[in-house]
PDB file as gemmi writes it, atoms N, CA and C in Angstrom:
CRYST1    1.000    1.000    1.000  90.00  90.00  90.00 P 1                      
ATOM      1  N   UNK A   1      -5.945  -6.736   2.042  1.00  0.00           N  
ATOM      2  CA  UNK A   1      -6.732  -7.342   3.100  1.00  0.00           C  
ATOM      3  C   UNK A   1      -7.019  -8.823   2.817  1.00  0.00           C  
ATOM      4  N   UNK A   2      -7.096  -9.187   1.558  1.00  0.00           N  
ATOM      5  CA  UNK A   2      -7.367 -10.592   1.258  1.00  0.00           C  
ATOM      6  C   UNK A   2      -6.283 -11.504   1.826  1.00  0.00           C  
ATOM      7  N   UNK A   3      -5.024 -11.081   1.704  1.00  0.00           N  
ATOM      8  CA  UNK A   3      -3.926 -11.897   2.222  1.00  0.00           C  
ATOM      9  C   UNK A   3      -4.012 -12.005   3.739  1.00  0.00           C  
ATOM     10  N   UNK A   4      -4.249 -10.880   4.392  1.00  0.00           N  
ATOM     11  CA  UNK A   4      -4.339 -10.855   5.856  1.00  0.00           C  
ATOM     12  C   UNK A   4      -5.497 -11.718   6.345  1.00  0.00           C  
ATOM     13  N   UNK A   5      -6.605 -11.687   5.625  1.00  0.00           N  
ATOM     14  CA  UNK A   5      -7.793 -12.451   6.017  1.00  0.00           C  
ATOM     15  C   UNK A   5      -7.783 -13.885   5.489  1.00  0.00           C  
ATOM     16  N   UNK A   6      -6.682 -14.270   4.847  1.00  0.00           N  
ATOM     17  CA  UNK A   6      -6.519 -15.625   4.314  1.00  0.00           C  
ATOM     18  C   UNK A   6      -7.609 -15.985   3.311  1.00  0.00           C  
ATOM     19  N   UNK A   7      -7.839 -15.061   2.359  1.00  0.00           N  
ATOM     20  CA  UNK A   7      -8.892 -15.247   1.356  1.00  0.00           C  
ATOM     21  C   UNK A   7      -8.372 -15.145  -0.074  1.00  0.00           C  
ATOM     22  N   UNK A   8      -7.096 -15.404  -0.302  1.00  0.00           N  
ATOM     23  CA  UNK A   8      -6.564 -15.335  -1.660  1.00  0.00           C  
ATOM     24  C   UNK A   8      -6.720 -16.695  -2.341  1.00  0.00           C  
ATOM     25  N   UNK A   9      -6.461 -16.718  -3.639  1.00  0.00           N  
ATOM     26  CA  UNK A   9      -6.543 -17.973  -4.386  1.00  0.00           C  
ATOM     27  C   UNK A   9      -5.548 -18.991  -3.840  1.00  0.00           C  
ATOM     28  N   UNK A  10      -4.414 -18.519  -3.328  1.00  0.00           N  
ATOM     29  CA  UNK A  10      -3.420 -19.449  -2.784  1.00  0.00           C  
ATOM     30  C   UNK A  10      -3.911 -20.072  -1.488  1.00  0.00           C  
ATOM     31  N   UNK A  11      -4.598 -19.300  -0.664  1.00  0.00           N  
ATOM     32  CA  UNK A  11      -5.164 -19.863   0.567  1.00  0.00           C  
ATOM     33  C   UNK A  11      -6.165 -20.971   0.231  1.00  0.00           C  
ATOM     34  N   UNK A  12      -6.937 -20.760  -0.816  1.00  0.00           N  
ATOM     35  CA  UNK A  12      -7.906 -21.779  -1.239  1.00  0.00           C  
ATOM     36  C   UNK A  12      -7.171 -23.041  -1.690  1.00  0.00           C  
ATOM     37  N   UNK A  13      -6.116 -22.874  -2.487  1.00  0.00           N  
ATOM     38  CA  UNK A  13      -5.346 -24.042  -2.927  1.00  0.00           C  
ATOM     39  C   UNK A  13      -4.710 -24.780  -1.757  1.00  0.00           C  
ATOM     40  N   UNK A  14      -4.188 -24.044  -0.792  1.00  0.00           N  
ATOM     41  CA  UNK A  14      -3.595 -24.689   0.385  1.00  0.00           C  
ATOM     42  C   UNK A  14      -4.631 -25.518   1.138  1.00  0.00           C  
ATOM     43  N   UNK A  15      -5.836 -25.013   1.247  1.00  0.00           N  
ATOM     44  CA  UNK A  15      -6.892 -25.754   1.947  1.00  0.00           C  
ATOM     45  C   UNK A  15      -7.307 -26.995   1.151  1.00  0.00           C  
ATOM     46  N   UNK A  16      -7.411 -26.865  -0.166  1.00  0.00           N  
ATOM     47  CA  UNK A  16      -7.745 -28.017  -1.017  1.00  0.00           C  
ATOM     48  C   UNK A  16      -6.670 -29.094  -0.878  1.00  0.00           C  
ATOM     49  N   UNK A  17      -5.411 -28.683  -0.911  1.00  0.00           N  
ATOM     50  CA  UNK A  17      -4.320 -29.648  -0.758  1.00  0.00           C  
ATOM     51  C   UNK A  17      -4.384 -30.349   0.591  1.00  0.00           C  
ATOM     52  N   UNK A  18      -4.700 -29.584   1.636  1.00  0.00           N  
ATOM     53  CA  UNK A  18      -4.794 -30.170   2.981  1.00  0.00           C  
ATOM     54  C   UNK A  18      -5.913 -31.200   3.038  1.00  0.00           C  
ATOM     55  N   UNK A  19      -7.082 -30.845   2.496  1.00  0.00           N  
ATOM     56  CA  UNK A  19      -8.240 -31.744   2.534  1.00  0.00           C  
ATOM     57  C   UNK A  19      -7.979 -33.017   1.723  1.00  0.00           C  
ATOM     58  N   UNK A  20      -7.326 -32.865   0.574  1.00  0.00           N  
ATOM     59  CA  UNK A  20      -7.059 -34.016  -0.286  1.00  0.00           C  
ATOM     60  C   UNK A  20      -5.799 -34.784   0.103  1.00  0.00           C  
ATOM     61  N   UNK A  21      -5.051 -34.254   1.060  1.00  0.00           N  
ATOM     62  CA  UNK A  21      -3.822 -34.926   1.486  1.00  0.00           C  
ATOM     63  C   UNK A  21      -2.693 -34.816   0.481  1.00  0.00           C  
ATOM     64  N   UNK A  22      -2.696 -33.758  -0.307  1.00  0.00           N  
ATOM     65  CA  UNK A  22      -1.664 -33.545  -1.323  1.00  0.00           C  
ATOM     66  C   UNK A  22      -0.508 -32.746  -0.733  1.00  0.00           C  
ATOM     67  N   UNK A  23       0.698 -32.955  -1.228  1.00  0.00           N  
ATOM     68  CA  UNK A  23       1.812 -32.108  -0.788  1.00  0.00           C  
ATOM     69  C   UNK A  23       1.649 -30.703  -1.365  1.00  0.00           C  
ATOM     70  N   UNK A  24       2.039 -29.697  -0.594  1.00  0.00           N  
ATOM     71  CA  UNK A  24       1.895 -28.311  -1.034  1.00  0.00           C  
ATOM     72  C   UNK A  24       2.668 -28.033  -2.321  1.00  0.00           C  
ATOM     73  N   UNK A  25       3.778 -28.695  -2.502  1.00  0.00           N  
ATOM     74  CA  UNK A  25       4.628 -28.460  -3.667  1.00  0.00           C  
ATOM     75  C   UNK A  25       3.976 -28.896  -4.975  1.00  0.00           C  
ATOM     76  N   UNK A  26       2.902 -29.672  -4.885  1.00  0.00           N  
ATOM     77  CA  UNK A  26       2.272 -30.179  -6.102  1.00  0.00           C  
ATOM     78  C   UNK A  26       1.539 -29.084  -6.877  1.00  0.00           C  
ATOM     79  N   UNK A  27       0.963 -28.119  -6.185  1.00  0.00           N  
ATOM     80  CA  UNK A  27       0.202 -27.068  -6.855  1.00  0.00           C  
ATOM     81  C   UNK A  27       0.813 -25.678  -6.735  1.00  0.00           C  
ATOM     82  N   UNK A  28       1.767 -25.495  -5.830  1.00  0.00           N  
ATOM     83  CA  UNK A  28       2.340 -24.170  -5.602  1.00  0.00           C  
ATOM     84  C   UNK A  28       3.835 -24.157  -5.893  1.00  0.00           C  
ATOM     85  N   UNK A  29       4.311 -23.020  -6.376  1.00  0.00           N  
ATOM     86  CA  UNK A  29       5.737 -22.863  -6.667  1.00  0.00           C  
ATOM     87  C   UNK A  29       6.508 -22.599  -5.373  1.00  0.00           C  
ATOM     88  N   UNK A  30       7.820 -22.772  -5.398  1.00  0.00           N  
ATOM     89  CA  UNK A  30       8.621 -22.454  -4.213  1.00  0.00           C  
ATOM     90  C   UNK A  30       8.458 -20.996  -3.770  1.00  0.00           C  
ATOM     91  N   UNK A  31       8.307 -20.073  -4.724  1.00  0.00           N  
ATOM     92  CA  UNK A  31       8.119 -18.663  -4.385  1.00  0.00           C  
ATOM     93  C   UNK A  31       6.806 -18.451  -3.642  1.00  0.00           C  
ATOM     94  N   UNK A  32       5.748 -19.101  -4.096  1.00  0.00           N  
ATOM     95  CA  UNK A  32       4.441 -18.980  -3.438  1.00  0.00           C  
ATOM     96  C   UNK A  32       4.480 -19.572  -2.034  1.00  0.00           C  
ATOM     97  N   UNK A  33       5.148 -20.699  -1.886  1.00  0.00           N  
ATOM     98  CA  UNK A  33       5.263 -21.319  -0.568  1.00  0.00           C  
ATOM     99  C   UNK A  33       6.086 -20.453   0.384  1.00  0.00           C  
ATOM    100  N   UNK A  34       7.105 -19.769  -0.133  1.00  0.00           N  
ATOM    101  CA  UNK A  34       7.929 -18.892   0.705  1.00  0.00           C  
ATOM    102  C   UNK A  34       7.103 -17.754   1.291  1.00  0.00           C  
ATOM    103  N   UNK A  35       6.136 -17.268   0.532  1.00  0.00           N  
ATOM    104  CA  UNK A  35       5.253 -16.206   1.031  1.00  0.00           C  
ATOM    105  C   UNK A  35       4.489 -16.701   2.249  1.00  0.00           C  
ATOM    106  N   UNK A  36       3.974 -17.899   2.187  1.00  0.00           N  
ATOM    107  CA  UNK A  36       3.158 -18.418   3.281  1.00  0.00           C  
ATOM    108  C   UNK A  36       3.980 -18.943   4.447  1.00  0.00           C  
ATOM    109  N   UNK A  37       5.272 -19.109   4.227  1.00  0.00           N  
ATOM    110  CA  UNK A  37       6.174 -19.447   5.328  1.00  0.00           C  
ATOM    111  C   UNK A  37       6.719 -18.186   5.989  1.00  0.00           C  
ATOM    112  N   UNK A  38       6.322 -17.013   5.474  1.00  0.00           N  
ATOM    113  CA  UNK A  38       6.784 -15.748   6.024  1.00  0.00           C  
ATOM    114  C   UNK A  38       8.192 -15.378   5.595  1.00  0.00           C  
ATOM    115  N   UNK A  39       8.698 -16.019   4.553  1.00  0.00           N  
ATOM    116  CA  UNK A  39      10.065 -15.773   4.094  1.00  0.00           C  
ATOM    117  C   UNK A  39      10.131 -14.816   2.911  1.00  0.00           C  
ATOM    118  N   UNK A  40       8.979 -14.438   2.358  1.00  0.00           N  
ATOM    119  CA  UNK A  40       8.942 -13.536   1.208  1.00  0.00           C  
ATOM    120  C   UNK A  40       7.696 -12.665   1.292  1.00  0.00           C  
ATOM    121  N   UNK A  41       7.752 -11.560   0.591  1.00  0.00           N  
ATOM    122  CA  UNK A  41       6.611 -10.641   0.538  1.00  0.00           C  
ATOM    123  C   UNK A  41       5.594 -11.153  -0.479  1.00  0.00           C  
ATOM    124  N   UNK A  42       4.303 -10.998  -0.210  1.00  0.00           N  
ATOM    125  CA  UNK A  42       3.296 -11.428  -1.172  1.00  0.00           C  
ATOM    126  C   UNK A  42       3.232 -10.527  -2.404  1.00  0.00           C  
ATOM    127  N   UNK A  43       3.799  -9.332  -2.315  1.00  0.00           N  
ATOM    128  CA  UNK A  43       3.795  -8.376  -3.422  1.00  0.00           C  
ATOM    129  C   UNK A  43       4.444  -8.990  -4.657  1.00  0.00           C  
ATOM    130  N   UNK A  44       3.717  -9.082  -5.736  1.00  0.00           N  
ATOM    131  CA  UNK A  44       4.237  -9.620  -6.985  1.00  0.00           C  
ATOM    132  C   UNK A  44       4.170 -11.132  -7.099  1.00  0.00           C  
ATOM    133  N   UNK A  45       3.943 -11.819  -6.010  1.00  0.00           N  
ATOM    134  CA  UNK A  45       3.848 -13.284  -6.044  1.00  0.00           C  
ATOM    135  C   UNK A  45       2.394 -13.713  -5.976  1.00  0.00           C  
ATOM    136  N   UNK A  46       1.666 -13.172  -5.027  1.00  0.00           N  
ATOM    137  CA  UNK A  46       0.275 -13.548  -4.810  1.00  0.00           C  
ATOM    138  C   UNK A  46      -0.667 -12.581  -5.514  1.00  0.00           C  
ATOM    139  N   UNK A  47      -0.279 -11.316  -5.537  1.00  0.00           N  
ATOM    140  CA  UNK A  47      -1.153 -10.290  -6.120  1.00  0.00           C  
ATOM    141  C   UNK A  47      -0.669  -9.876  -7.470  1.00  0.00           C  
TER     142      UNK A  47                                                      
END                                                                             
């Protein structure tokens, strides 16, 4: 439910990056970004 409700640690990092104007690639791996682009399952990457 945390992923669905956008309450995971990665969601927090994405928001911090947005507020600070940082590129997403600076704090997240390509695998983590693929999850949030809907190209990969969060199983094993986020949880």
